[in-house]
XYZ file of C-alpha atoms in Angstrom:
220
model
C 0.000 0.000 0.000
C 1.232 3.346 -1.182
C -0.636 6.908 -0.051
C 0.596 9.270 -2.669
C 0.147 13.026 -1.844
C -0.589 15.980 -4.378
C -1.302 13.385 -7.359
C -4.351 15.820 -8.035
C -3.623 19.668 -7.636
C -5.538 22.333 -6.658
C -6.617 23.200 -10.507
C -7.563 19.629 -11.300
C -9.405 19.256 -7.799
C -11.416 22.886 -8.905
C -12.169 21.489 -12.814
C -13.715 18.265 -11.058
C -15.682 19.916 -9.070
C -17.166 22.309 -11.519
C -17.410 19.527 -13.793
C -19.525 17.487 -11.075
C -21.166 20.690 -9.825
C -23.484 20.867 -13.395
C -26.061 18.330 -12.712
C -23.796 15.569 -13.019
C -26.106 11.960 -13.410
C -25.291 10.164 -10.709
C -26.597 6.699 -10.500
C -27.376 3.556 -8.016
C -23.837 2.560 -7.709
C -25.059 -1.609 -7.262
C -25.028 -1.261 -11.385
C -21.364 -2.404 -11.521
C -20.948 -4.702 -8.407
C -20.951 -8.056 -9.073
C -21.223 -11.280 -6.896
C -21.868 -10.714 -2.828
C -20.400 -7.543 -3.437
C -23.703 -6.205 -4.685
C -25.610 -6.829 -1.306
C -23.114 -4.780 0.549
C -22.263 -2.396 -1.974
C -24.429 1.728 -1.428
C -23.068 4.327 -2.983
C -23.763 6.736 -6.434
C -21.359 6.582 -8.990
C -21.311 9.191 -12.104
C -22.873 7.421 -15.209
C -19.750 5.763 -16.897
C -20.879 6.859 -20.379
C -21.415 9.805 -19.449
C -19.731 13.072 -20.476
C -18.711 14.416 -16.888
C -17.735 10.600 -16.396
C -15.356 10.366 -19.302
C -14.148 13.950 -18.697
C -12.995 13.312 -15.224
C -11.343 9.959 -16.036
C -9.026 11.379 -18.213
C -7.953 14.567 -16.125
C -7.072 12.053 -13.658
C -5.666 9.146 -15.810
C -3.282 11.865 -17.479
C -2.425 12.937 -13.754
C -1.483 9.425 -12.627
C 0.506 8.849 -15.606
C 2.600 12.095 -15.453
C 3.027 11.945 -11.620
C 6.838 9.769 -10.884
C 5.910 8.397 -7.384
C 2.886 6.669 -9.118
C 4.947 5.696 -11.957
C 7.909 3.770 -10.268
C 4.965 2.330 -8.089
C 2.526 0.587 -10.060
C 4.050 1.024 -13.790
C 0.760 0.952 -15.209
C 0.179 -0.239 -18.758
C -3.398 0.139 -19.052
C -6.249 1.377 -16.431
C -9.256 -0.645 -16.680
C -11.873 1.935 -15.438
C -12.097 5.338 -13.591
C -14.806 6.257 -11.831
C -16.347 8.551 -9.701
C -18.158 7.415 -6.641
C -20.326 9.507 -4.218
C -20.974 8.528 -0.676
C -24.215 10.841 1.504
C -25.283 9.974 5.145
C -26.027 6.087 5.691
C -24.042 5.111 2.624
C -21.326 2.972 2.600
C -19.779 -0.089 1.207
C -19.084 -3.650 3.055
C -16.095 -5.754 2.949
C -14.934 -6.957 -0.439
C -12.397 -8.033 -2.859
C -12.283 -6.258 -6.573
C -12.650 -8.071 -9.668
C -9.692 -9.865 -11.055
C -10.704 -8.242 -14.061
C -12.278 -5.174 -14.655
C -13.558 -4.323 -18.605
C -11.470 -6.962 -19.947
C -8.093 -5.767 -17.871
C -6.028 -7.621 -15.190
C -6.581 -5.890 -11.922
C -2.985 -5.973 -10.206
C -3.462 -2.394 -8.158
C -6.656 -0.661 -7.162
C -6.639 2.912 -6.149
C -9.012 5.473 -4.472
C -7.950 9.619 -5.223
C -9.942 11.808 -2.350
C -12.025 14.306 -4.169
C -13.626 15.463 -0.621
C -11.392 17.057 2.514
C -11.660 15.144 5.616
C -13.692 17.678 7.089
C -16.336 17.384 4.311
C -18.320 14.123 5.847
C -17.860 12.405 9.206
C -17.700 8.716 8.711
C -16.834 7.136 5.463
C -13.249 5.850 6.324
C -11.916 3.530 3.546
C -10.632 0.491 6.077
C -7.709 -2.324 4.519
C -7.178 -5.575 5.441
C -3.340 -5.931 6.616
C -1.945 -9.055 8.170
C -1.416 -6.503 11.779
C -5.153 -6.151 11.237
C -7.041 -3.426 9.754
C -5.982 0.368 8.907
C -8.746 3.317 8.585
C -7.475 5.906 5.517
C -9.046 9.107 4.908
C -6.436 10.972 2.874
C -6.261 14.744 2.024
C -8.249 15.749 -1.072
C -5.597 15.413 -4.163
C -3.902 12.434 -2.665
C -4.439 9.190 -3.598
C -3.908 5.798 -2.144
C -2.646 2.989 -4.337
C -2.724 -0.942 -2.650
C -2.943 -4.691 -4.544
C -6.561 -5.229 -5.877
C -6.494 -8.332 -4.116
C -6.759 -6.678 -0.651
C -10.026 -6.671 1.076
C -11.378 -2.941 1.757
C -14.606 -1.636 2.705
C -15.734 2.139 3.298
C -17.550 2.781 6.771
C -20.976 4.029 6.454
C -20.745 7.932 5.946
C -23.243 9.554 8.950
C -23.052 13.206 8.317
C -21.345 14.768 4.882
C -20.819 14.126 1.395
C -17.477 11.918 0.538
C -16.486 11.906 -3.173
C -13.848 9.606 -4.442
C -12.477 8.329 -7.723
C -11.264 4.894 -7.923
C -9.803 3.431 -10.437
C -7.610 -0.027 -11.311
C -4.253 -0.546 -13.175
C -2.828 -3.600 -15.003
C 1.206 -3.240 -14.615
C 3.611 -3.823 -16.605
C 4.600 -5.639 -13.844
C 2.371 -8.590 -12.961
C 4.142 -9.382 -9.747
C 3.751 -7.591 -6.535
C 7.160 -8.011 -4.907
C 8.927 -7.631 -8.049
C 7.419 -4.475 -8.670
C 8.077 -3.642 -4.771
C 11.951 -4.794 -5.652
C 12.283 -2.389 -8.676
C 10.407 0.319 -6.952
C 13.264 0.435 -3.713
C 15.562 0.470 -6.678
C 14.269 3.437 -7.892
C 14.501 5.488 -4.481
C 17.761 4.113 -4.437
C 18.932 5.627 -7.241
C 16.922 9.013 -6.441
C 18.921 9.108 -3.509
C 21.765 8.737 -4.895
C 20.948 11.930 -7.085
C 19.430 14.091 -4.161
C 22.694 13.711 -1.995
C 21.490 11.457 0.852
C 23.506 9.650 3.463
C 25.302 6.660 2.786
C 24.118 4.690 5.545
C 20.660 4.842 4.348
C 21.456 4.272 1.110
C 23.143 1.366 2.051
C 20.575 0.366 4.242
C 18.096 0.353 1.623
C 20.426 -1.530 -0.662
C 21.286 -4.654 1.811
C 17.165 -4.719 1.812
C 16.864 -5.081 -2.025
C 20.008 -7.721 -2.090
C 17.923 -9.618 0.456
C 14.743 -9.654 -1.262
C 16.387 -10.728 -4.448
C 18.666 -13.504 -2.413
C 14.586 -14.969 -0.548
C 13.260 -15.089 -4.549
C 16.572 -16.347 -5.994
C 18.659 -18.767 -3.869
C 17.804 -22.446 -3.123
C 16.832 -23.652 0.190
């Protein structure tokens, strides 16, 4: 799991919300759940053929893709779907798992980008599954969390508020998880390297990349 901050800036965050703020058609977000998700799944979602819809997708898409932290993280090759989901008081969304595939695209990395400050809505806390237990997120608006669409999340019921979110899902060019964890401590390696930091982290962070490589390579 990866909380990203600033992915959206202040001008994007202003053209979404004047984008949603003309009558955007929001609709009974059940539509696109499928399985047992669709019992424990309330929320609106912005029509996905819609022109708001495809407008917002790509303001964000093109942000994701230009932004280097999300880059050397998830390395995305294509995003199956971005879309816009709306949570009001008594909405919310139960435990689940995403879709292996989503519009004919491997899932490897979900991600949620806060539309809505914290202080917009009480409630509405997106909550992971980690092996310590569970974490509660609710992120700044413009920041964005990225984690393995295999993880089980849910979004506590919203009880005063309006919480806005897009989420979206990204097949890698990296299928693997720890690979892509492997390359992307390479990467801060050699950023470090460039912005001048101590050698003993450096080196700290390198004996942790030899090791990972040593667990996948070397025989019992």
């Amino acid at each position: 799991m990866l909380a990203v901050a600033g992915v959206l800036d202040r001008h994007i965050l202003d053209a979404i919300h004047e984008t949603l703020a003309d009558d955007a058609p929001f609709i009974d977000g059940g539509y696109s759940a499928r399985g047992g998700a669709r019992s424990v799944k309330h929320n609106e979602q912005l029509a996905p053929d819609s022109a708001p819809s495809r407008a917002i997708a790509g303001m964000i898409e093109q942000r994701l893709r230009a932004h280097p932290v999300v880059q050397a993280y998830a390395r995305p090759r294509h995003f199956a779907r971005i879309q816009v989901s709306r949570h009001r008081a008594g909405m919310g969304y139960g435990l689940h798992v995403d879709d292996a595939r989503i519009d004919g695209v491997r899932t490897d990395l979900s991600f949620t980008c806060f539309l809505s400050t914290p202080e917009d809505y009480q409630g509405g806390a997106l909550c992971v599954q980690e092996h310590g237990g569970e974490r509660s997120i609710k992120l700044a608006a413009g920041d964005c969390l990225l984690y393995p669409a295999s993880t089980l999340h849910r979004v506590e019921p919203v009880s005063d508020g309006e919480r806005l979110v897009a989420v979206g899902w990204i097949a890698s060019e990296v299928r693997d998880a720890e690979e892509r964890a492997i390359l992307y401590a390479l990467d801060q390696a050699l950023a470090s390297l460039h912005d001048g930091v101590a050698s003993e982290q450096l080196a700290l962070t390198l004996h942790h990349i030899r090791g990972q490589l040593q667990r996948r390579w070397m025989d019992p």
